[in-house]
Tab-separated table of C-alpha atoms in Angstrom:
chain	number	residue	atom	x	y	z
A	1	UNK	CA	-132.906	-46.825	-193.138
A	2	UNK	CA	-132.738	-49.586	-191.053
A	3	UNK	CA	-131.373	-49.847	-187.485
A	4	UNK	CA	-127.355	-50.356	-187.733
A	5	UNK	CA	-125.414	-51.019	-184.684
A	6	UNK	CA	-122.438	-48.825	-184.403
A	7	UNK	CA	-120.416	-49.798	-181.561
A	8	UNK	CA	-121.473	-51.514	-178.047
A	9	UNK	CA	-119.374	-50.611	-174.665
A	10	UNK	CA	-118.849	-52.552	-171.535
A	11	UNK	CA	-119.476	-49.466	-168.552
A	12	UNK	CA	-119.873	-51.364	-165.315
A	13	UNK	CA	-119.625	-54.692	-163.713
A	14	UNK	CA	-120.852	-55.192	-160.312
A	15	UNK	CA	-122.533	-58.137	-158.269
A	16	UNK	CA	-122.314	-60.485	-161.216
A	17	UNK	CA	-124.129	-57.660	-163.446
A	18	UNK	CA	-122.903	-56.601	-166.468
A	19	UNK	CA	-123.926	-52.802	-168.081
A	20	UNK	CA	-123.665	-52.305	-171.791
A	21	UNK	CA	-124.466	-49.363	-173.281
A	22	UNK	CA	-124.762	-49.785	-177.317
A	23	UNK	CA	-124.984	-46.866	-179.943
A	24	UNK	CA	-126.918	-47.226	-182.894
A	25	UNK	CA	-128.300	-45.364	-185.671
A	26	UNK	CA	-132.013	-45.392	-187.087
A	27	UNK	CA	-132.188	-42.444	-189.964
A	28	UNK	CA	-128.826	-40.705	-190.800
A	29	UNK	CA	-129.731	-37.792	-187.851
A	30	UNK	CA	-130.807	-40.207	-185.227
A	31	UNK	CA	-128.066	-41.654	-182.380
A	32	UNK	CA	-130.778	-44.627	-180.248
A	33	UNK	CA	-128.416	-44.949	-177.211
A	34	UNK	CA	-129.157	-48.394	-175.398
A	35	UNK	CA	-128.809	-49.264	-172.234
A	36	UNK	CA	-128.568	-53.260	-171.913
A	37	UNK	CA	-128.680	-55.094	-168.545
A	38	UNK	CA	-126.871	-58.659	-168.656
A	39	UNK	CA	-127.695	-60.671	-165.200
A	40	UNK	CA	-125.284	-63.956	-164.833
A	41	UNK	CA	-126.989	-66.914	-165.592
A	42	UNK	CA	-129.184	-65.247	-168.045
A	43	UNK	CA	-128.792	-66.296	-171.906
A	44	UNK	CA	-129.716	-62.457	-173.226
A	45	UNK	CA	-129.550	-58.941	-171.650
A	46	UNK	CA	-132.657	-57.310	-170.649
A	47	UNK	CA	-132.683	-53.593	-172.154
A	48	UNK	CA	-132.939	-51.038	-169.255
A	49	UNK	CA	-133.690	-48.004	-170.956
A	50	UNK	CA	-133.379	-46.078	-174.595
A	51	UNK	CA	-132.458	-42.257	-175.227
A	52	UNK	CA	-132.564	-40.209	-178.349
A	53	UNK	CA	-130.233	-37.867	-179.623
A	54	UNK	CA	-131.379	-36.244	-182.642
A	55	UNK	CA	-129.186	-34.263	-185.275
A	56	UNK	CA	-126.345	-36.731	-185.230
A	57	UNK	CA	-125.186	-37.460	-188.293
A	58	UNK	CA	-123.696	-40.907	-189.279
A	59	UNK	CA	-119.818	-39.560	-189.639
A	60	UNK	CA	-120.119	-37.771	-186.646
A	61	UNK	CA	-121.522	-40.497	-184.525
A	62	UNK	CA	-118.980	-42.908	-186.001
A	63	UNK	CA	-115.629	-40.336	-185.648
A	64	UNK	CA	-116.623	-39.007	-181.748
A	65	UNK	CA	-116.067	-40.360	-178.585
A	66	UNK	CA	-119.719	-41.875	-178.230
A	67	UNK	CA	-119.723	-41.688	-174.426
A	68	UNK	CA	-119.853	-38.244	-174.926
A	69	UNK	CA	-123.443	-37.909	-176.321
A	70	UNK	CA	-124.060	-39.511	-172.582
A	71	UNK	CA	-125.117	-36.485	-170.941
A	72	UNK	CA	-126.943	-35.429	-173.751
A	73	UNK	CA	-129.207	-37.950	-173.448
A	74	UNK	CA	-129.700	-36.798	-169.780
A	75	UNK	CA	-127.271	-40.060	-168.343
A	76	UNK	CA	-124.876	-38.197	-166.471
A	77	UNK	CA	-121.943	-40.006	-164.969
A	78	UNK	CA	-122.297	-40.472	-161.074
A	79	UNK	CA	-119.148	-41.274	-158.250
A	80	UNK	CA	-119.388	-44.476	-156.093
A	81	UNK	CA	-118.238	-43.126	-152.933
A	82	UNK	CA	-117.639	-46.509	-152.019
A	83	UNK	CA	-115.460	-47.680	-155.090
A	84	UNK	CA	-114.508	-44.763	-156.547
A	85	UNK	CA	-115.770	-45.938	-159.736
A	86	UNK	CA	-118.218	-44.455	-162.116
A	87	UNK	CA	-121.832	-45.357	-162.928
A	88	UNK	CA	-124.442	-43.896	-164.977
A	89	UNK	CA	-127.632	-43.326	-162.591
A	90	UNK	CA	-130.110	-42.853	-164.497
A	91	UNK	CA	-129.701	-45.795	-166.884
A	92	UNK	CA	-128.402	-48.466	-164.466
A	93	UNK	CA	-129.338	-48.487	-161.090
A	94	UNK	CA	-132.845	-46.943	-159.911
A	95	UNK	CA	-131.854	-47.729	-156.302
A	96	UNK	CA	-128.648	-47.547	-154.464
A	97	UNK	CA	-127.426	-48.285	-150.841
A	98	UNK	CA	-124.310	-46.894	-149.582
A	99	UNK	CA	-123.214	-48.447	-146.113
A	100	UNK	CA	-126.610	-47.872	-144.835
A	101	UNK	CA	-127.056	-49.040	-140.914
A	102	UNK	CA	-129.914	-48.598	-139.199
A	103	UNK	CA	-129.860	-49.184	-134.971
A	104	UNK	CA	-132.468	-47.979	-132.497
A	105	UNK	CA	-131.712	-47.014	-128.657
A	106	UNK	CA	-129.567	-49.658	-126.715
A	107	UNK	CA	-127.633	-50.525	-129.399
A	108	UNK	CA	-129.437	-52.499	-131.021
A	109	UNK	CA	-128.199	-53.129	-134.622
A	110	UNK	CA	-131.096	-53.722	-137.428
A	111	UNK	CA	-128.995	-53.074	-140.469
A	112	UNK	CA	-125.362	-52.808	-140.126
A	113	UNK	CA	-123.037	-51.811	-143.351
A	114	UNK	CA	-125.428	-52.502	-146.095
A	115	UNK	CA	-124.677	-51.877	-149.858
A	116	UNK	CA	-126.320	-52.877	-152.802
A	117	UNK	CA	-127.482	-51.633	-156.129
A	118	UNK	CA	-130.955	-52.331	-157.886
A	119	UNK	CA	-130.952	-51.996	-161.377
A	120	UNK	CA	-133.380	-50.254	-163.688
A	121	UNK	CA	-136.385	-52.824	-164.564
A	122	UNK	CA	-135.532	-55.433	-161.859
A	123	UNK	CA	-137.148	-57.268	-159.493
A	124	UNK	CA	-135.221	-57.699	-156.610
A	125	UNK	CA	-136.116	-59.906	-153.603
A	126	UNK	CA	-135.198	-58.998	-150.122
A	127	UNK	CA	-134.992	-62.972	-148.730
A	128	UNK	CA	-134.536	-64.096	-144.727
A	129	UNK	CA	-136.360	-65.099	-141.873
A	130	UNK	CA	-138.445	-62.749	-139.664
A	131	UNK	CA	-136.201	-60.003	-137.740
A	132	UNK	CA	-133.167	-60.128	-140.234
A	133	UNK	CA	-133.648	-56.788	-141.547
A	134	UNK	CA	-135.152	-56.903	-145.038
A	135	UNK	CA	-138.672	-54.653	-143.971
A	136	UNK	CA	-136.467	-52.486	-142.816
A	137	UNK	CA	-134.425	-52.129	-145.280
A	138	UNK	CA	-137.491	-51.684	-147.455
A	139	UNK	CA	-138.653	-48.978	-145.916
A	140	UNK	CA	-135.809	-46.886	-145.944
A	141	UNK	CA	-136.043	-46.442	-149.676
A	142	UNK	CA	-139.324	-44.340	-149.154
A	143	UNK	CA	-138.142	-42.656	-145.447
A	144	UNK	CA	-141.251	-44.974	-143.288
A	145	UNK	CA	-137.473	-45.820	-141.261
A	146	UNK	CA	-134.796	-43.119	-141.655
A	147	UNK	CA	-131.492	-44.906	-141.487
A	148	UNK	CA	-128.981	-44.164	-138.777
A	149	UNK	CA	-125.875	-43.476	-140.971
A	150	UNK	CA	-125.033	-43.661	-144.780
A	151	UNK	CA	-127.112	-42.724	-147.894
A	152	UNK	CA	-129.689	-44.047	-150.534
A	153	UNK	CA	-130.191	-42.872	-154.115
A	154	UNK	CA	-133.161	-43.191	-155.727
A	155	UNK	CA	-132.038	-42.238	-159.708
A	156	UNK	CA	-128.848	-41.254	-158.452
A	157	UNK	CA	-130.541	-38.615	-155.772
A	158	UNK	CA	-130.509	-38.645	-152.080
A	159	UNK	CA	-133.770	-39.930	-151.497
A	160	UNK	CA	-133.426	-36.958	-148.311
A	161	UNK	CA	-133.276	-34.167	-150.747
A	162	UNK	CA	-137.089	-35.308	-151.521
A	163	UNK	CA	-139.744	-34.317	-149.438
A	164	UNK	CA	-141.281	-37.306	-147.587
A	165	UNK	CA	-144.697	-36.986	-148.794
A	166	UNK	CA	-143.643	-36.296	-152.055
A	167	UNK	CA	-140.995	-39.735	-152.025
A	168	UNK	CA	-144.102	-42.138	-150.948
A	169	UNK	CA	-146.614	-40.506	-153.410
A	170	UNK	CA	-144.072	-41.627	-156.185
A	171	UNK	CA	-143.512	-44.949	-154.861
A	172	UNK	CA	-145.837	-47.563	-154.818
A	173	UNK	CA	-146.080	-49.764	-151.995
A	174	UNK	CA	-147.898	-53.234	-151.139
A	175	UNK	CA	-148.428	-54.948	-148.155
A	176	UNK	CA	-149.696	-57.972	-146.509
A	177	UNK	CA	-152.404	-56.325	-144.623
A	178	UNK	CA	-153.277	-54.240	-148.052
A	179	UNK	CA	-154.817	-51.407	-146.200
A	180	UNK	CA	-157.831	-50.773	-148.250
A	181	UNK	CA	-159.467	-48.255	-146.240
A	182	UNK	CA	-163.014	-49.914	-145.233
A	183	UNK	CA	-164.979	-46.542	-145.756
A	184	UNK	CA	-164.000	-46.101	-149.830
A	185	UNK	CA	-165.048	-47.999	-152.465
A	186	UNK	CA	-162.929	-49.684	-154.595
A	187	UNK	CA	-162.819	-47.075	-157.078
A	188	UNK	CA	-162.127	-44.449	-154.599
A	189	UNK	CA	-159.181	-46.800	-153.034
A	190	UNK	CA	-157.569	-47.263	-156.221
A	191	UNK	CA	-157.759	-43.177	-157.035
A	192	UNK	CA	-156.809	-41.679	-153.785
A	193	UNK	CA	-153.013	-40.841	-154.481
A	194	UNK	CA	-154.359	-39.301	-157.664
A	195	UNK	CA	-156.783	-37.060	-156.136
A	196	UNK	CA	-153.627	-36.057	-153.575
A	197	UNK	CA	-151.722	-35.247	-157.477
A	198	UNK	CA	-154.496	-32.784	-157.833
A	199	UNK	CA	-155.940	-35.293	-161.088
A	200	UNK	CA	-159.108	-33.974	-162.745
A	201	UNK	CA	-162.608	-36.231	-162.051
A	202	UNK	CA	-162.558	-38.014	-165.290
A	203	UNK	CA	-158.754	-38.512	-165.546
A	204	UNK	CA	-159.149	-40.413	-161.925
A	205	UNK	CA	-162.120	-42.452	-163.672
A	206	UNK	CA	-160.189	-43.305	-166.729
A	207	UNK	CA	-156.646	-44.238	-164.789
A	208	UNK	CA	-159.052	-46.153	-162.283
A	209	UNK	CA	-160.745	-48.447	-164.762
A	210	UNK	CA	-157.858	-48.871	-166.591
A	211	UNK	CA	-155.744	-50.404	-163.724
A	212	UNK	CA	-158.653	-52.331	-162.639
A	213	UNK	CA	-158.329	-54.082	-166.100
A	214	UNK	CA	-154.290	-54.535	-165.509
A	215	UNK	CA	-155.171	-56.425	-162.729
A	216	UNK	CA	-157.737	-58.581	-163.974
A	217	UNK	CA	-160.655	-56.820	-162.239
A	218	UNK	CA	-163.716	-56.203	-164.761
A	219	UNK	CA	-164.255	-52.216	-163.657
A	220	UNK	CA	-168.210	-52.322	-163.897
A	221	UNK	CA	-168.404	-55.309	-161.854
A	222	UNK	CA	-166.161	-54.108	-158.972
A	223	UNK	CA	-165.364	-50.292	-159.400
A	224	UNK	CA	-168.096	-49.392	-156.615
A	225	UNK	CA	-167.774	-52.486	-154.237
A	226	UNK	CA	-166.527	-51.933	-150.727
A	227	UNK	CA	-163.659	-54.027	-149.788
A	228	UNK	CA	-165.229	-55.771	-147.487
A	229	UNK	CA	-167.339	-57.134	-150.270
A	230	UNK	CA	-163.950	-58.341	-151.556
A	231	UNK	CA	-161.999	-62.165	-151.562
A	232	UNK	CA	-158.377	-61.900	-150.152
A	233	UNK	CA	-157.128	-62.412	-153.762
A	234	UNK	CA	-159.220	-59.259	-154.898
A	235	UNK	CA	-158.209	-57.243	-152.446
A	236	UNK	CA	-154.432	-57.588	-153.054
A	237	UNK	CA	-155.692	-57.128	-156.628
A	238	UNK	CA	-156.669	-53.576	-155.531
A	239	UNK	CA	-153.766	-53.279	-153.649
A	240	UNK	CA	-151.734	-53.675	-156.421
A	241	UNK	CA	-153.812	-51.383	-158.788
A	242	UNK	CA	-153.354	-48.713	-155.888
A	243	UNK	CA	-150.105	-48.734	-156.146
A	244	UNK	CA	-149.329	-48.407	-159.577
A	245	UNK	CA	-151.930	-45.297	-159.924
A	246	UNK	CA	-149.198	-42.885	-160.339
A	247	UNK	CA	-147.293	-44.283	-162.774
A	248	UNK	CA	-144.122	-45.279	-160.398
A	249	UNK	CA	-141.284	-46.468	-161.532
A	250	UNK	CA	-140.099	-47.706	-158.354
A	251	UNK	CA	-142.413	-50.488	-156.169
A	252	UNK	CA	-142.034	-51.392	-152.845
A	253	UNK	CA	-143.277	-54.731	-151.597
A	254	UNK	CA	-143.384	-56.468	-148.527
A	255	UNK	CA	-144.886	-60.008	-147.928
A	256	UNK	CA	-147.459	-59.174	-150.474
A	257	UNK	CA	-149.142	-62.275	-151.220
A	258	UNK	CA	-147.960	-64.318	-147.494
A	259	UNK	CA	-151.780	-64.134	-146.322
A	260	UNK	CA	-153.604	-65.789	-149.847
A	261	UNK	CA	-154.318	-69.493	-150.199
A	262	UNK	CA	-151.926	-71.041	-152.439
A	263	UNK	CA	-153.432	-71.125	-155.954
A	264	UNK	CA	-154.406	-67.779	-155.491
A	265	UNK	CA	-150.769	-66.770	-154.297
A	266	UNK	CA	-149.385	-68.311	-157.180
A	267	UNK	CA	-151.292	-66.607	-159.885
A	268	UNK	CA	-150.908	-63.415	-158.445
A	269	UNK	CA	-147.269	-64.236	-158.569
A	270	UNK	CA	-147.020	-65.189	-161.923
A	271	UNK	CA	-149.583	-61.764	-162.795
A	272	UNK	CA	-147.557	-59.477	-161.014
A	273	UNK	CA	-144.133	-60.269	-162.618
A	274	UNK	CA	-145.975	-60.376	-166.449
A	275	UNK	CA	-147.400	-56.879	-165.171
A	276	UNK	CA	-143.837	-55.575	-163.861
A	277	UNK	CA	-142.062	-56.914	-166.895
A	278	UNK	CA	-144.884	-55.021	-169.183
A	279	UNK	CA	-144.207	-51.511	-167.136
A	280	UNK	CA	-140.473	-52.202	-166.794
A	281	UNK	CA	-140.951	-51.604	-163.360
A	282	UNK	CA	-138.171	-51.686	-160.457
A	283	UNK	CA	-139.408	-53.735	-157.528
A	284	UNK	CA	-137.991	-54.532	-154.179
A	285	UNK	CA	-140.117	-57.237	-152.904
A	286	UNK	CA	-139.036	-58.628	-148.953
A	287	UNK	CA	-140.252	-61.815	-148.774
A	288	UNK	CA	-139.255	-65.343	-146.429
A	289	UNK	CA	-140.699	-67.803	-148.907
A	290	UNK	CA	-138.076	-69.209	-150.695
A	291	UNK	CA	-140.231	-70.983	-153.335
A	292	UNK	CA	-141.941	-67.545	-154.083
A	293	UNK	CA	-138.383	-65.917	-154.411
A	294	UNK	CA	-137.120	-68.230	-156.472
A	295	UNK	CA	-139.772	-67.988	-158.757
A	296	UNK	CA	-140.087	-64.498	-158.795
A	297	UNK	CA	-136.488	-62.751	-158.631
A	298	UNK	CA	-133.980	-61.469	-161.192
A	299	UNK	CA	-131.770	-61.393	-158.092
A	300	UNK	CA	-132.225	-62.346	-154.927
A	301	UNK	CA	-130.634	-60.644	-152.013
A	302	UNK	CA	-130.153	-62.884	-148.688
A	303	UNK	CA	-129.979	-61.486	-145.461
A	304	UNK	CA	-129.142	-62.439	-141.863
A	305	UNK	CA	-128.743	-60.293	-139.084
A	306	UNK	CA	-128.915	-56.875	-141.133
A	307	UNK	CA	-126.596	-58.354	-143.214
A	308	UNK	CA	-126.213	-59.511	-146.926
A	309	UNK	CA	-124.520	-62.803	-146.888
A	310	UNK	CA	-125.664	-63.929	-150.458
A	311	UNK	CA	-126.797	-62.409	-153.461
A	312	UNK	CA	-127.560	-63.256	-157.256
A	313	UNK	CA	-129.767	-64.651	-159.373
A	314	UNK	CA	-131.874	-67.770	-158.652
A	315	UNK	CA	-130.052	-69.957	-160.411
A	316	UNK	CA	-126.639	-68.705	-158.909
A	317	UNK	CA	-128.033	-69.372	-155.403
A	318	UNK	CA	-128.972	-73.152	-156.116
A	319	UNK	CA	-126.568	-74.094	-158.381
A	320	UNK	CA	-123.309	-72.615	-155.507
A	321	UNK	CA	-124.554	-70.876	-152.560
A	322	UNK	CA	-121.772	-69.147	-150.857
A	323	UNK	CA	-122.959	-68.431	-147.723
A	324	UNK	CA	-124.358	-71.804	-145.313
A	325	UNK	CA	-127.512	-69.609	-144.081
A	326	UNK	CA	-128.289	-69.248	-147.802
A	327	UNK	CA	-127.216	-72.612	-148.608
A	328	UNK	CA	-129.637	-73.740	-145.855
A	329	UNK	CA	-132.861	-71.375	-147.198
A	330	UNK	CA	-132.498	-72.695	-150.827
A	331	UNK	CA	-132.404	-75.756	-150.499
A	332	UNK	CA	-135.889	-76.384	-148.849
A	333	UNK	CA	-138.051	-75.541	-151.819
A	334	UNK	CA	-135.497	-78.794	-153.551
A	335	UNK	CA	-135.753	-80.844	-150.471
A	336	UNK	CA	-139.999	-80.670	-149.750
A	337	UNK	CA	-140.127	-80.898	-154.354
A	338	UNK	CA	-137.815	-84.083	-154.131
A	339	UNK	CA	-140.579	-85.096	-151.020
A	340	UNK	CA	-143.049	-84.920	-153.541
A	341	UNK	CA	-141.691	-86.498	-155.732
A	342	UNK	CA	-140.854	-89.402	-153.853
A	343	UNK	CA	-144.709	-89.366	-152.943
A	344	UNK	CA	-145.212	-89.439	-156.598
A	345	UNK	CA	-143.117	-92.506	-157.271
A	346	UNK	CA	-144.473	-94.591	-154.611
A	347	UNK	CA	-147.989	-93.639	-155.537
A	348	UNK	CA	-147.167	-95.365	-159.123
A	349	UNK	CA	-145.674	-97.792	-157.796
């Protein structure tokens, strides 16, 4: 029986996203529900997510109202208190900001108004210069800041219904500074959110080695090293293995790779997004290298002043910035590669 496309449905447009959700059947009892993500500028949609729902027969599927098997499927549909308009959580957006602000004593305003969505599987770069807002935007999606007024969803939940604790444990997160502690081997670094799950000896071992691999670090070699043993590079490498221990869907980023050497920055950056496209993870990444946005970002997100004066995909940006602080960012990687290339030239010449 092979796979036959039934019908495919248009269910949400926002920020130069498209969300298609498209029904098809692979035996005569099987309804595959697919959730497609289109970003502009991109020749083919990236699939999201894909449900089951068994028992459907091909009649049925082809006579009901397919948005109906929806909640079946466990995508239930979920208001936008700002638009008034419906999404479906659990498919399309893993994160969601709804007029957060975020101001501390005197006034003074870090984050002021902010909404945005962050769909399932993307990797989303929080762009701007130093004190614009983006690390602390960052870390109100796993409660290190608590914002002053409006609300976050994390899979269409308030992230404050979840226990603090609990939110940060499910999260991974990466810094600059990595935060390896000194006194625990590598091994032990990489397993210590697992041993907070409660995991068993050997499952810790296993999970351990095997995310040592992901990130290119031969287990035997470096499982008992201390990190000051480490290179910068491997040390972010165990940073990055830390983080995914749990399995998250959902990582947090900020300035990751700003303190490695440049070839070592670049192939983590070109690792890390063949990693996060391989686990389909969501990423929120705050960075103020354009270059490194550019070259990492679905979308990119550009703020100024707690404020998001740009946002799409990298090509979007370059091609028509609509915003002069974003024109300005995004057009330094072009004007120090057209440098170079003007070196280049004269070089030959």
């Amino acid at each position: 029986w092979p796979e036959s496309i039934i019908t495919a449905k248009m269910i949400g447009f926002n920020n130069g996203t498209l969300h298609i959700v498209v029904f098809t059947l692979t035996s005569p009892y099987i309804l595959l529900v697919k959730m497609l993500v289109w970003l502009s500028g991109r020749n083919t949609p990236r699939l999201a997510s894909t449900h089951r729902h068994p028992k459907i027969t091909a009649k049925r599927a082809r006579d009901a109202n397919l948005l109906s098997f929806l909640p079946h499927c466990g995508l239930f549909p979920t208001l936008d208190s700002a638009s008034g308009g419906l999404f479906f959580a659990s498919a399309l957006v893993m994160i969601q900001f709804q007029h957060v602000s975020k101001s501390y004593s005197g006034g003074t305003l870090v984050v002021h108004d902010l909404s945005l969505d962050v769909s399932r599987g993307e990797l989303l770069v929080l762009l701007g210069e130093s004190g614009c807002g983006k690390t602390t935007t960052l870390k109100m999606i796993n409660r290190l800041i608590e914002p002053s007024s409006g609300v976050i969803l994390i899979e269409g939940v308030e992230n404050t219904r979840v226990k603090p604790s609990d939110l940060r444990r499910s999260i991974g997160y990466v810094f600059q500074g990595v935060g390896l502690f000194p006194h625990m081997t590598v091994a032990e670094n990489v397993g210590v959110v697992l041993r907070l799950w409660g995991w068993e000896k050997k499952q810790i071992g296993d999970r351990v080695d095997e995310l040592l691999t992901l990130v290119g670090l031969v287990p035997s070699e470096f499982r008992q090293r201390m990190p000051a043993q480490l290179s910068g590079g491997q040390q972010q490498r165990v940073g990055v293995a830390r983080a995914l221990a749990a399995r998250p869907s959902i990582m947090l980023m900020d300035e990751p790779f700003g303190a490695l050497d440049p070839i070592h920055r670049d192939r983590l950056q070109r690792e890390f997004v063949q990693i996060q496209k391989t686990l389909g993870l969501t990423v929120v990444l705050v960075t103020h290298d354009m270059t490194e946005a550019l070259l990492m970002a679905d979308r990119i997100a550009v703020m100024e002043r707690g404020r998001i004066v740009a946002l799409g995909t990298p090509r979007d940006l370059l091609m028509a910035p609509l915003h002069p602080y974003a024109a300005a960012l995004l057009t330094t990687p072009q004007r120090q590669a057209d440098k170079l290339h003007a070196l280049r030239t004269d070089r030959a010449d």
